[in-house]
Amino acid sequence: MSTNQANQTAALENQWRSNPRWQGIMRPYKAEDVARLRGTVQVEHTLARLGAERLWDMLHTEPYVAALGAMTGNQAIQQVEAGLQAIYVSGWQVAADANNSGQMYPDQSLYPADSVPNLVRRINQALTRADQILHAEGKNGKYWFAPMVADAEAGFGGNLNAFELMKGMIEAGAACVHFEDQLSSAKKCGHLGGKVLVSTIEAIQKLVAARLAADVMGVPTLIMARTDADSAGLLTTDIDPRDRQFCTGKRTPEGFFEVRSGVEAAIARGLAYAPYVDLLWCETSKPNLEEAREFAEGIHAVYPDKMLAYNCSPSFNWRKHLSDEDIARFQRELGAMGYKFQFITLAGFHALNHTMFELAREYKTLGMTAYSELQEAEFQSEREHQYSAVKHQRFVGTGYFDAVQNVISSGTASTTALAGSTEAEQFHEMPLPPPAPQPHHASAAGND
C-alpha cells in the first residue's frame, strides 16, 4: 500500500467511525478497498457534495422535505423561486419526454442509462445560470442549488452498472439517488403490473455498489432504497432464505416464482436494506395513512431512526380515496411517522401538459385574448410573488451576457442586446412589494 493510500485509508476509517453522518450505515468492505479504487487524483464534485450535505441537514431539521418532479431546467428554477427546497428527478418523466434518445417511452427502463444524470446536469446548469444572473444584478440572497433526489431505477443492469450509474449521478450533481428492487430487464413503473423482484441479496449488492461508488468519489451522497414488494407478484429466484416465506410454490412460464405481495413483504425487504441506506421507500398502490403507519412501525421497531420517503403519486386518484381535509393533513401526518422526504414524481409532466392544453384550447377559440390572459396572470404573479419569467429575455441571461460583453470590450460594445429591446421598452421594471416572510418549506407544504 502506498503512502497516499495509507493516509486515505486512515482518514476514511476515522470518518466512518466518528462522523455522525455515518452512524448506522453498514459497509461490507474496508476503507483500504475504497482508497485502492480511487486512483491518484481525487476530483472534487462540488454540487453533489453541497447538495448531499444540505439535504442531510434539512432532513434532520425540518418536519419533512417536500419536492416536485422537474422535467426541465426552467421547471426547476420555478420550483426554487417559488420556495421549494429540493427537487425530484423522475425516471418516469425522463422516459416520457426528457431522455437522450429523444423518444417518448413508458417507464420500463427503455431509455439510455445516462439520461437521468444528463437531466440532473441540465437542471444544475439552469440553476447555475439563475444564480449568475441574480448575482450579477447584485440581488443576492436566494440559494439556488436545491438538492436533487434522482431516480436510478433498478440500476440498468447488474452491480457494475449500478456502480457506474451512481458515479454518473454524482458527476452530474445529484444529492441523493434511489435504487429499486425490481429486475432491471423487466422493470415497470411502480403503478404498473408485471413487476418482478430480484432476490433480497441482489438488491442489497446494488445498494452496496452505490455506496462504494459514492465513497470512491469522495461524496456523502444519500442513498434511498425503494421496494416494490407491496404490489409485485413475481420473484427471479428463491435463492435467498429471506424471500422464501413469501413464495407460493408456483412458477410462471418464464420461470419466475410467484410471491405474496403486501406490507409484510415490504417491511421484510425494508429491514434487510436498512443498514445500507439513508432512506427507505415503500412504493404503494393508494394514499393510505394506515398502510404508511404499518410500514413505518415495522421498520422503526428495529431501526428507530431510519428515515423514510413517500411517493405522493399522481397515479393515485386522491379525491377518490381521501376527503379534502384528509388530503390537507396527509403530509403532516406522514412527516410525524418519519417520512422525511415526500415528493410528487410526475408533477412536471402533468403541469406541463395541462397548462399547455388549456392555453391551446383557449387560443383556438379566443385567439390572442387567450395569450393576453396568460400574460396578465404572469404580471400578477410578478407583482405578488416575485415571479420572474415574464421578462423572458432577462430570465435566460441576456443581461448577464451583455455584462460579459461589456467586460470584454471595456464597456465600449455597441452590440449588447437587452438595451433597446422590446422587453426593455415594454416590460419596465415594476416596483415589487417586499417579500413576505417565508415559513419553513416542509411545514408550509402540508398546510391547506
Tab-separated table of C-alpha atoms in Angstrom:
chain	number	residue	atom	x	y	z
A	1	MET	CA	0.000	0.000	0.000
A	2	SER	CA	1.377	3.412	-0.979
A	3	THR	CA	1.702	6.268	1.497
A	4	ASN	CA	-1.185	8.063	-0.225
A	5	GLN	CA	-3.429	5.006	0.066
A	6	ALA	CA	-2.442	4.541	3.705
A	7	ASN	CA	-3.296	8.158	4.512
A	8	GLN	CA	-6.639	7.931	2.712
A	9	THR	CA	-7.440	4.659	4.457
A	10	ALA	CA	-6.759	6.149	7.878
A	11	ALA	CA	-8.844	9.243	7.088
A	12	LEU	CA	-11.777	7.156	5.872
A	13	GLU	CA	-11.671	4.865	8.882
A	14	ASN	CA	-11.733	7.886	11.170
A	15	GLN	CA	-14.674	9.455	9.292
A	16	TRP	CA	-16.747	6.300	9.297
A	17	ARG	CA	-16.074	5.768	12.993
A	18	SER	CA	-16.540	9.306	14.340
A	19	ASN	CA	-18.763	11.296	11.953
A	20	PRO	CA	-22.473	11.177	12.959
A	21	ARG	CA	-23.297	11.190	9.240
A	22	TRP	CA	-22.289	7.530	9.055
A	23	GLN	CA	-23.955	6.312	12.222
A	24	GLY	CA	-25.952	3.177	11.443
A	25	ILE	CA	-24.518	2.733	7.923
A	26	MET	CA	-23.031	-0.685	7.172
A	27	ARG	CA	-20.261	-1.163	4.632
A	28	PRO	CA	-19.289	-4.762	3.835
A	29	TYR	CA	-15.937	-3.532	2.539
A	30	LYS	CA	-12.911	-1.818	4.037
A	31	ALA	CA	-11.553	1.690	3.817
A	32	GLU	CA	-8.449	0.330	2.111
A	33	ASP	CA	-10.687	-1.035	-0.677
A	34	VAL	CA	-12.004	2.477	-1.317
A	35	ALA	CA	-8.527	4.024	-1.232
A	36	ARG	CA	-7.240	1.434	-3.714
A	37	LEU	CA	-10.075	2.127	-6.171
A	38	ARG	CA	-9.824	5.930	-6.082
A	39	GLY	CA	-6.769	6.496	-8.227
A	40	THR	CA	-4.158	9.187	-7.635
A	41	VAL	CA	-6.283	12.288	-8.319
A	42	GLN	CA	-9.352	12.980	-6.178
A	43	VAL	CA	-11.758	15.083	-8.265
A	44	GLU	CA	-13.961	17.470	-6.287
A	45	HIS	CA	-17.686	17.173	-7.092
A	46	THR	CA	-18.829	20.407	-5.500
A	47	LEU	CA	-22.540	20.483	-6.380
A	48	ALA	CA	-23.057	16.857	-5.368
A	49	ARG	CA	-21.260	17.381	-2.072
A	50	LEU	CA	-23.051	20.639	-1.216
A	51	GLY	CA	-26.393	19.109	-2.176
A	52	ALA	CA	-25.844	15.992	-0.084
A	53	GLU	CA	-24.790	17.993	2.943
A	54	ARG	CA	-27.704	20.412	2.592
A	55	LEU	CA	-30.268	17.653	2.102
A	56	TRP	CA	-28.940	15.707	5.087
A	57	ASP	CA	-29.249	18.809	7.246
A	58	MET	CA	-32.797	19.572	6.082
A	59	LEU	CA	-33.936	16.006	6.644
A	60	HIS	CA	-32.750	16.293	10.253
A	61	THR	CA	-34.072	19.789	10.990
A	62	GLU	CA	-37.381	20.072	9.085
A	63	PRO	CA	-40.573	18.152	9.882
A	64	TYR	CA	-40.183	16.827	6.326
A	65	VAL	CA	-38.863	17.952	2.946
A	66	ALA	CA	-41.366	18.116	0.069
A	67	ALA	CA	-40.402	18.133	-3.603
A	68	LEU	CA	-41.915	18.102	-7.071
A	69	GLY	CA	-40.610	16.229	-10.091
A	70	ALA	CA	-38.951	18.568	-12.623
A	71	MET	CA	-38.627	17.718	-16.330
A	72	THR	CA	-36.604	20.766	-17.398
A	73	GLY	CA	-34.158	23.266	-16.001
A	74	ASN	CA	-36.778	26.025	-16.247
A	75	GLN	CA	-39.246	23.990	-14.186
A	76	ALA	CA	-36.567	23.532	-11.532
A	77	ILE	CA	-35.895	27.280	-11.473
A	78	GLN	CA	-39.598	27.971	-10.927
A	79	GLN	CA	-39.717	25.451	-8.094
A	80	VAL	CA	-36.798	27.078	-6.300
A	81	GLU	CA	-38.062	30.598	-6.983
A	82	ALA	CA	-41.445	29.603	-5.502
A	83	GLY	CA	-39.748	28.414	-2.308
A	84	LEU	CA	-39.265	24.654	-2.612
A	85	GLN	CA	-36.063	23.385	-1.027
A	86	ALA	CA	-35.417	20.209	-3.005
A	87	ILE	CA	-36.026	18.831	-6.497
A	88	TYR	CA	-37.012	15.336	-7.580
A	89	VAL	CA	-35.699	13.948	-10.888
A	90	SER	CA	-38.019	11.178	-12.015
A	91	GLY	CA	-37.079	8.324	-14.322
A	92	TRP	CA	-40.725	8.150	-15.429
A	93	GLN	CA	-40.581	11.750	-16.633
A	94	VAL	CA	-37.231	11.143	-18.303
A	95	ALA	CA	-38.741	8.179	-20.132
A	96	ALA	CA	-41.760	10.237	-21.176
A	97	ASP	CA	-40.093	13.370	-22.501
A	98	ALA	CA	-36.526	14.036	-21.368
A	99	ASN	CA	-34.257	11.170	-22.433
A	100	ASN	CA	-31.154	11.116	-24.596
A	101	SER	CA	-32.742	9.097	-27.398
A	102	GLY	CA	-35.421	11.716	-27.981
A	103	GLN	CA	-38.159	9.089	-27.747
A	104	MET	CA	-41.382	9.009	-25.739
A	105	TYR	CA	-41.298	5.821	-23.660
A	106	PRO	CA	-43.283	4.194	-20.868
A	107	ASP	CA	-41.459	3.741	-17.566
A	108	GLN	CA	-39.747	0.458	-18.408
A	109	SER	CA	-36.018	1.375	-18.480
A	110	LEU	CA	-36.106	1.687	-22.272
A	111	TYR	CA	-34.050	4.877	-22.461
A	112	PRO	CA	-30.234	5.245	-22.376
A	113	ALA	CA	-28.842	4.739	-18.885
A	114	ASP	CA	-27.156	8.154	-18.731
A	115	SER	CA	-30.402	10.053	-19.385
A	116	VAL	CA	-31.204	10.849	-15.743
A	117	PRO	CA	-27.653	12.041	-14.966
A	118	ASN	CA	-27.875	14.262	-18.042
A	119	LEU	CA	-31.158	15.791	-16.837
A	120	VAL	CA	-29.611	16.349	-13.397
A	121	ARG	CA	-26.739	18.121	-15.150
A	122	ARG	CA	-29.113	20.244	-17.241
A	123	ILE	CA	-31.050	21.279	-14.154
A	124	ASN	CA	-27.881	22.199	-12.284
A	125	GLN	CA	-26.725	24.250	-15.266
A	126	ALA	CA	-30.059	26.108	-15.321
A	127	LEU	CA	-29.832	26.780	-11.583
A	128	THR	CA	-26.243	27.957	-12.064
A	129	ARG	CA	-27.397	30.459	-14.688
A	130	ALA	CA	-30.180	31.739	-12.423
A	131	ASP	CA	-27.619	32.204	-9.659
A	132	GLN	CA	-25.235	34.040	-12.005
A	133	ILE	CA	-27.948	36.391	-13.269
A	134	LEU	CA	-29.086	37.425	-9.790
A	135	HIS	CA	-25.533	37.692	-8.506
A	136	ALA	CA	-24.503	39.924	-11.444
A	137	GLU	CA	-27.506	42.165	-10.749
A	138	GLY	CA	-26.498	42.466	-7.094
A	139	LYS	CA	-29.626	40.624	-5.968
A	140	ASN	CA	-28.105	38.011	-3.713
A	141	GLY	CA	-29.949	36.148	-1.013
A	142	LYS	CA	-31.674	33.206	-2.673
A	143	TYR	CA	-29.911	29.853	-2.570
A	144	TRP	CA	-30.489	28.330	-5.994
A	145	PHE	CA	-28.772	24.972	-5.741
A	146	ALA	CA	-31.616	22.930	-4.316
A	147	PRO	CA	-30.530	19.332	-3.623
A	148	MET	CA	-31.699	16.851	-6.242
A	149	VAL	CA	-33.025	13.372	-5.481
A	150	ALA	CA	-32.529	11.316	-8.637
A	151	ASP	CA	-34.027	8.067	-9.916
A	152	ALA	CA	-31.584	5.253	-10.770
A	153	GLU	CA	-34.497	2.855	-11.368
A	154	ALA	CA	-33.298	-0.757	-10.988
A	155	GLY	CA	-29.733	0.139	-11.904
A	156	PHE	CA	-29.945	-0.663	-15.636
A	157	GLY	CA	-28.161	-3.977	-15.197
A	158	GLY	CA	-26.008	-5.665	-12.585
A	159	ASN	CA	-23.804	-4.433	-9.780
A	160	LEU	CA	-21.231	-2.830	-12.070
A	161	ASN	CA	-23.963	-0.972	-13.959
A	162	ALA	CA	-25.279	0.373	-10.644
A	163	PHE	CA	-21.740	1.387	-9.636
A	164	GLU	CA	-21.175	3.322	-12.883
A	165	LEU	CA	-24.653	4.891	-12.858
A	166	MET	CA	-24.094	6.145	-9.314
A	167	LYS	CA	-20.822	7.735	-10.400
A	168	GLY	CA	-22.633	9.447	-13.264
A	169	MET	CA	-25.263	10.805	-10.889
A	170	ILE	CA	-22.572	12.274	-8.635
A	171	GLU	CA	-20.661	13.809	-11.524
A	172	ALA	CA	-23.935	15.475	-12.605
A	173	GLY	CA	-24.506	16.868	-9.094
A	174	ALA	CA	-27.212	14.657	-7.553
A	175	ALA	CA	-27.534	14.820	-3.760
A	176	CYS	CA	-29.448	11.564	-3.272
A	177	VAL	CA	-30.020	8.576	-5.558
A	178	HIS	CA	-32.615	5.827	-5.201
A	179	PHE	CA	-32.492	2.241	-6.433
A	180	GLU	CA	-35.436	-0.163	-6.536
A	181	ASP	CA	-35.529	-3.933	-6.101
A	182	GLN	CA	-37.060	-4.856	-9.459
A	183	LEU	CA	-35.435	-6.924	-12.206
A	184	SER	CA	-33.875	-4.281	-14.458
A	185	SER	CA	-34.689	-6.094	-17.713
A	186	ALA	CA	-38.378	-6.296	-16.752
A	187	LYS	CA	-38.579	-3.001	-14.850
A	188	LYS	CA	-42.002	-1.352	-14.612
A	189	CYS	CA	-43.414	1.817	-13.136
A	190	GLY	CA	-44.429	1.086	-9.555
A	191	HIS	CA	-48.057	1.529	-10.563
A	192	LEU	CA	-47.994	-0.902	-13.492
A	193	GLY	CA	-48.499	-4.648	-13.409
A	194	GLY	CA	-45.992	-7.393	-14.176
A	195	LYS	CA	-43.305	-6.293	-11.714
A	196	VAL	CA	-40.547	-8.827	-10.964
A	197	LEU	CA	-38.473	-8.567	-7.788
A	198	VAL	CA	-34.836	-9.589	-7.645
A	199	SER	CA	-33.667	-11.546	-4.625
A	200	THR	CA	-33.047	-9.586	-1.453
A	201	ILE	CA	-29.317	-10.274	-1.625
A	202	GLU	CA	-29.096	-8.969	-5.206
A	203	ALA	CA	-30.884	-5.766	-4.229
A	204	ILE	CA	-28.510	-5.311	-1.288
A	205	GLN	CA	-25.478	-5.760	-3.522
A	206	LYS	CA	-26.688	-2.938	-5.794
A	207	LEU	CA	-27.081	-0.685	-2.763
A	208	VAL	CA	-23.559	-1.617	-1.695
A	209	ALA	CA	-22.346	-0.840	-5.223
A	210	ALA	CA	-23.923	2.608	-4.988
A	211	ARG	CA	-22.353	3.295	-1.579
A	212	LEU	CA	-18.962	2.135	-2.815
A	213	ALA	CA	-19.246	4.460	-5.828
A	214	ALA	CA	-20.034	7.418	-3.572
A	215	ASP	CA	-17.121	6.565	-1.283
A	216	VAL	CA	-14.743	6.244	-4.219
A	217	MET	CA	-15.951	9.638	-5.497
A	218	GLY	CA	-15.492	11.117	-2.024
A	219	VAL	CA	-19.044	12.484	-1.724
A	220	PRO	CA	-21.531	11.795	1.135
A	221	THR	CA	-24.356	11.142	-1.348
A	222	LEU	CA	-27.543	9.885	0.259
A	223	ILE	CA	-28.832	6.504	-0.898
A	224	MET	CA	-32.505	5.596	-0.873
A	225	ALA	CA	-33.771	2.028	-1.258
A	226	ARG	CA	-37.181	1.531	-2.803
A	227	THR	CA	-39.067	-1.734	-2.506
A	228	ASP	CA	-41.920	-2.765	-4.788
A	229	ALA	CA	-42.768	-5.782	-2.639
A	230	ASP	CA	-46.103	-4.259	-1.617
A	231	SER	CA	-47.520	-4.997	-5.074
A	232	ALA	CA	-45.010	-7.063	-7.078
A	233	GLY	CA	-46.162	-10.651	-7.540
A	234	LEU	CA	-43.068	-12.235	-9.095
A	235	LEU	CA	-39.513	-13.065	-7.959
A	236	THR	CA	-36.475	-14.041	-10.022
A	237	THR	CA	-35.165	-16.724	-7.664
A	238	ASP	CA	-35.751	-18.194	-4.194
A	239	ILE	CA	-32.020	-18.454	-3.505
A	240	ASP	CA	-32.272	-16.041	-0.550
A	241	PRO	CA	-33.894	-17.633	2.539
A	242	ARG	CA	-35.434	-14.256	3.431
A	243	ASP	CA	-37.585	-14.427	0.320
A	244	ARG	CA	-38.856	-17.986	0.688
A	245	GLN	CA	-41.534	-17.211	3.278
A	246	PHE	CA	-43.352	-15.179	0.624
A	247	CYS	CA	-43.122	-17.760	-2.195
A	248	THR	CA	-46.373	-19.529	-3.072
A	249	GLY	CA	-44.738	-22.553	-4.706
A	250	LYS	CA	-45.970	-21.618	-8.157
A	251	ARG	CA	-43.816	-20.746	-11.180
A	252	THR	CA	-44.609	-18.749	-14.299
A	253	PRO	CA	-43.880	-19.815	-17.898
A	254	GLU	CA	-40.773	-17.587	-17.758
A	255	GLY	CA	-39.551	-19.408	-14.667
A	256	PHE	CA	-40.297	-16.652	-12.164
A	257	PHE	CA	-41.514	-17.542	-8.671
A	258	GLU	CA	-44.949	-16.263	-7.674
A	259	VAL	CA	-44.893	-14.462	-4.319
A	260	ARG	CA	-47.322	-12.962	-1.826
A	261	SER	CA	-47.141	-9.203	-2.031
A	262	GLY	CA	-48.202	-6.753	0.677
A	263	VAL	CA	-46.955	-4.581	3.502
A	264	GLU	CA	-45.466	-7.550	5.387
A	265	ALA	CA	-43.260	-8.386	2.411
A	266	ALA	CA	-42.319	-4.718	2.017
A	267	ILE	CA	-41.330	-4.470	5.692
A	268	ALA	CA	-39.146	-7.568	5.378
A	269	ARG	CA	-37.372	-6.033	2.408
A	270	GLY	CA	-37.049	-2.666	4.140
A	271	LEU	CA	-35.476	-4.250	7.219
A	272	ALA	CA	-32.964	-6.060	5.009
A	273	TYR	CA	-31.987	-2.867	3.177
A	274	ALA	CA	-31.988	-0.501	6.166
A	275	PRO	CA	-28.356	-0.999	7.297
A	276	TYR	CA	-27.036	0.002	3.886
A	277	VAL	CA	-29.056	3.134	3.095
A	278	ASP	CA	-30.087	6.531	4.418
A	279	LEU	CA	-33.789	6.371	3.498
A	280	LEU	CA	-36.350	3.682	2.740
A	281	TRP	CA	-39.256	3.996	0.312
A	282	CYS	CA	-42.151	1.548	0.030
A	283	GLU	CA	-43.995	2.049	-3.258
A	284	THR	CA	-47.734	1.838	-2.559
A	285	SER	CA	-50.891	1.481	-4.635
A	286	LYS	CA	-53.028	4.141	-2.951
A	287	PRO	CA	-52.696	7.031	-0.483
A	288	ASN	CA	-53.347	5.281	2.820
A	289	LEU	CA	-52.101	6.608	6.146
A	290	GLU	CA	-52.754	3.359	7.984
A	291	GLU	CA	-50.698	1.394	5.481
A	292	ALA	CA	-47.953	4.019	5.735
A	293	ARG	CA	-48.057	3.748	9.542
A	294	GLU	CA	-47.817	-0.047	9.389
A	295	PHE	CA	-44.701	0.128	7.239
A	296	ALA	CA	-43.138	2.855	9.384
A	297	GLU	CA	-43.786	0.991	12.627
A	298	GLY	CA	-42.410	-2.227	11.160
A	299	ILE	CA	-39.160	-0.515	10.204
A	300	HIS	CA	-38.811	1.629	13.324
A	301	ALA	CA	-39.345	-1.333	15.636
A	302	VAL	CA	-35.854	-2.452	14.566
A	303	TYR	CA	-34.305	0.759	13.201
A	304	PRO	CA	-35.968	3.573	15.154
A	305	ASP	CA	-34.003	6.379	13.476
A	306	LYS	CA	-34.207	5.221	9.880
A	307	MET	CA	-35.658	7.937	7.642
A	308	LEU	CA	-38.473	7.098	5.248
A	309	ALA	CA	-39.679	8.503	1.912
A	310	TYR	CA	-43.172	8.604	0.404
A	311	ASN	CA	-44.321	8.980	-3.185
A	312	CYS	CA	-47.427	11.200	-3.216
A	313	SER	CA	-48.114	9.787	-6.626
A	314	PRO	CA	-50.160	11.301	-9.466
A	315	SER	CA	-51.136	7.703	-10.233
A	316	PHE	CA	-53.455	7.931	-7.214
A	317	ASN	CA	-56.928	9.414	-7.640
A	318	TRP	CA	-56.595	11.446	-4.466
A	319	ARG	CA	-60.175	12.601	-4.022
A	320	LYS	CA	-61.455	9.114	-4.740
A	321	HIS	CA	-59.621	7.869	-1.661
A	322	LEU	CA	-59.490	10.920	0.650
A	323	SER	CA	-61.565	13.905	1.657
A	324	ASP	CA	-60.221	17.444	1.215
A	325	GLU	CA	-59.474	17.535	4.936
A	326	ASP	CA	-57.558	14.253	4.762
A	327	ILE	CA	-55.570	15.460	1.772
A	328	ALA	CA	-54.672	18.694	3.585
A	329	ARG	CA	-53.267	16.849	6.610
A	330	PHE	CA	-51.763	13.935	4.693
A	331	GLN	CA	-48.176	15.181	4.511
A	332	ARG	CA	-48.093	16.462	8.077
A	333	GLU	CA	-49.168	13.071	9.374
A	334	LEU	CA	-46.654	11.281	7.177
A	335	GLY	CA	-43.932	13.578	8.499
A	336	ALA	CA	-44.840	12.680	12.063
A	337	MET	CA	-44.394	8.989	11.177
A	338	GLY	CA	-40.836	9.587	9.948
A	339	TYR	CA	-41.461	10.071	6.220
A	340	LYS	CA	-38.853	12.798	5.927
A	341	PHE	CA	-38.826	13.095	2.130
A	342	GLN	CA	-42.165	13.401	0.336
A	343	PHE	CA	-42.433	14.002	-3.377
A	344	ILE	CA	-44.801	14.129	-6.345
A	345	THR	CA	-42.952	12.198	-9.002
A	346	LEU	CA	-44.744	13.379	-12.141
A	347	ALA	CA	-45.594	16.952	-11.173
A	348	GLY	CA	-43.624	18.387	-14.103
A	349	PHE	CA	-45.313	16.111	-16.646
A	350	HIS	CA	-48.841	16.919	-15.506
A	351	ALA	CA	-48.232	20.658	-15.013
A	352	LEU	CA	-46.616	20.994	-18.437
A	353	ASN	CA	-49.286	19.042	-20.278
A	354	HIS	CA	-52.368	20.510	-18.637
A	355	THR	CA	-51.142	24.118	-18.763
A	356	MET	CA	-50.297	23.885	-22.458
A	357	PHE	CA	-53.544	22.062	-23.253
A	358	GLU	CA	-55.598	24.783	-21.570
A	359	LEU	CA	-53.706	27.549	-23.366
A	360	ALA	CA	-54.046	25.801	-26.736
A	361	ARG	CA	-57.734	25.072	-26.197
A	362	GLU	CA	-58.492	28.688	-25.317
A	363	TYR	CA	-56.197	30.049	-28.039
A	364	LYS	CA	-58.076	28.042	-30.661
A	365	THR	CA	-61.306	29.727	-29.608
A	366	LEU	CA	-60.233	33.162	-28.382
A	367	GLY	CA	-57.042	33.836	-30.307
A	368	MET	CA	-54.744	36.475	-28.805
A	369	THR	CA	-57.191	37.134	-25.982
A	370	ALA	CA	-56.196	33.765	-24.528
A	371	TYR	CA	-52.489	34.554	-24.593
A	372	SER	CA	-53.062	38.041	-23.234
A	373	GLU	CA	-54.874	36.498	-20.252
A	374	LEU	CA	-51.905	34.221	-19.613
A	375	GLN	CA	-49.613	37.235	-19.749
A	376	GLU	CA	-51.774	39.157	-17.308
A	377	ALA	CA	-51.651	36.187	-14.930
A	378	GLU	CA	-47.854	36.333	-15.189
A	379	PHE	CA	-47.878	40.057	-14.422
A	380	GLN	CA	-49.967	39.393	-11.335
A	381	SER	CA	-47.567	36.676	-10.156
A	382	GLU	CA	-44.698	39.073	-10.752
A	383	ARG	CA	-46.334	41.770	-8.616
A	384	GLU	CA	-47.481	39.487	-5.827
A	385	HIS	CA	-44.955	36.649	-5.724
A	386	GLN	CA	-41.779	37.883	-7.479
A	387	TYR	CA	-42.281	35.560	-10.478
A	388	SER	CA	-39.578	36.493	-12.976
A	389	ALA	CA	-40.068	34.549	-16.220
A	390	VAL	CA	-42.442	37.178	-17.637
A	391	LYS	CA	-39.256	39.035	-18.676
A	392	HIS	CA	-38.082	36.074	-20.685
A	393	GLN	CA	-35.010	37.744	-22.243
A	394	ARG	CA	-33.584	38.652	-18.860
A	395	PHE	CA	-34.662	35.291	-17.409
A	396	VAL	CA	-32.453	33.294	-19.778
A	397	GLY	CA	-29.421	35.525	-19.262
A	398	THR	CA	-29.414	38.194	-21.979
A	399	GLY	CA	-28.401	40.856	-19.480
A	400	TYR	CA	-25.781	38.566	-17.967
A	401	PHE	CA	-24.097	38.063	-21.329
A	402	ASP	CA	-24.355	41.798	-22.033
A	403	ALA	CA	-22.301	42.219	-18.864
A	404	VAL	CA	-19.784	39.680	-20.168
A	405	GLN	CA	-19.587	41.584	-23.457
A	406	ASN	CA	-19.040	44.883	-21.677
A	407	VAL	CA	-16.234	43.461	-19.559
A	408	ILE	CA	-14.508	42.115	-22.673
A	409	SER	CA	-14.870	45.421	-24.552
A	410	SER	CA	-14.166	47.655	-21.552
A	411	GLY	CA	-17.699	48.990	-21.819
A	412	THR	CA	-17.482	50.081	-25.478
A	413	ALA	CA	-19.621	47.340	-27.111
A	414	SER	CA	-22.395	48.593	-29.371
A	415	THR	CA	-23.939	45.146	-29.816
A	416	THR	CA	-25.330	44.487	-26.350
A	417	ALA	CA	-28.791	43.001	-26.668
A	418	LEU	CA	-31.068	43.976	-23.799
A	419	ALA	CA	-30.860	47.749	-24.104
A	420	GLY	CA	-33.189	48.816	-26.906
A	421	SER	CA	-35.066	45.512	-26.875
A	422	THR	CA	-38.846	45.373	-26.849
A	423	GLU	CA	-38.611	43.789	-23.400
A	424	ALA	CA	-36.726	46.794	-22.020
A	425	GLU	CA	-39.201	49.213	-23.615
A	426	GLN	CA	-42.474	47.406	-22.808
A	427	PHE	CA	-41.750	45.374	-19.685
A	428	HIS	CA	-40.419	48.053	-17.375
A	429	GLU	CA	-39.091	47.038	-14.007
A	430	MET	CA	-42.126	47.102	-11.731
A	431	PRO	CA	-41.754	48.078	-8.071
A	432	LEU	CA	-42.278	44.908	-6.125
A	433	PRO	CA	-43.599	44.610	-2.580
A	434	PRO	CA	-41.089	43.307	-0.063
A	435	PRO	CA	-41.138	39.516	0.016
A	436	ALA	CA	-43.342	38.033	2.707
A	437	PRO	CA	-41.591	36.102	5.467
A	438	GLN	CA	-41.085	32.550	4.253
A	439	PRO	CA	-42.255	29.729	6.545
A	440	HIS	CA	-40.259	26.532	6.757
A	441	HIS	CA	-40.968	24.865	3.422
A	442	ALA	CA	-41.761	21.447	4.830
A	443	SER	CA	-44.357	22.780	7.230
A	444	ALA	CA	-45.913	25.051	4.641
A	445	ALA	CA	-46.264	22.232	2.127
A	446	GLY	CA	-48.621	20.381	4.421
A	447	ASN	CA	-50.919	23.328	5.145
A	448	ASP	CA	-54.306	23.589	3.488
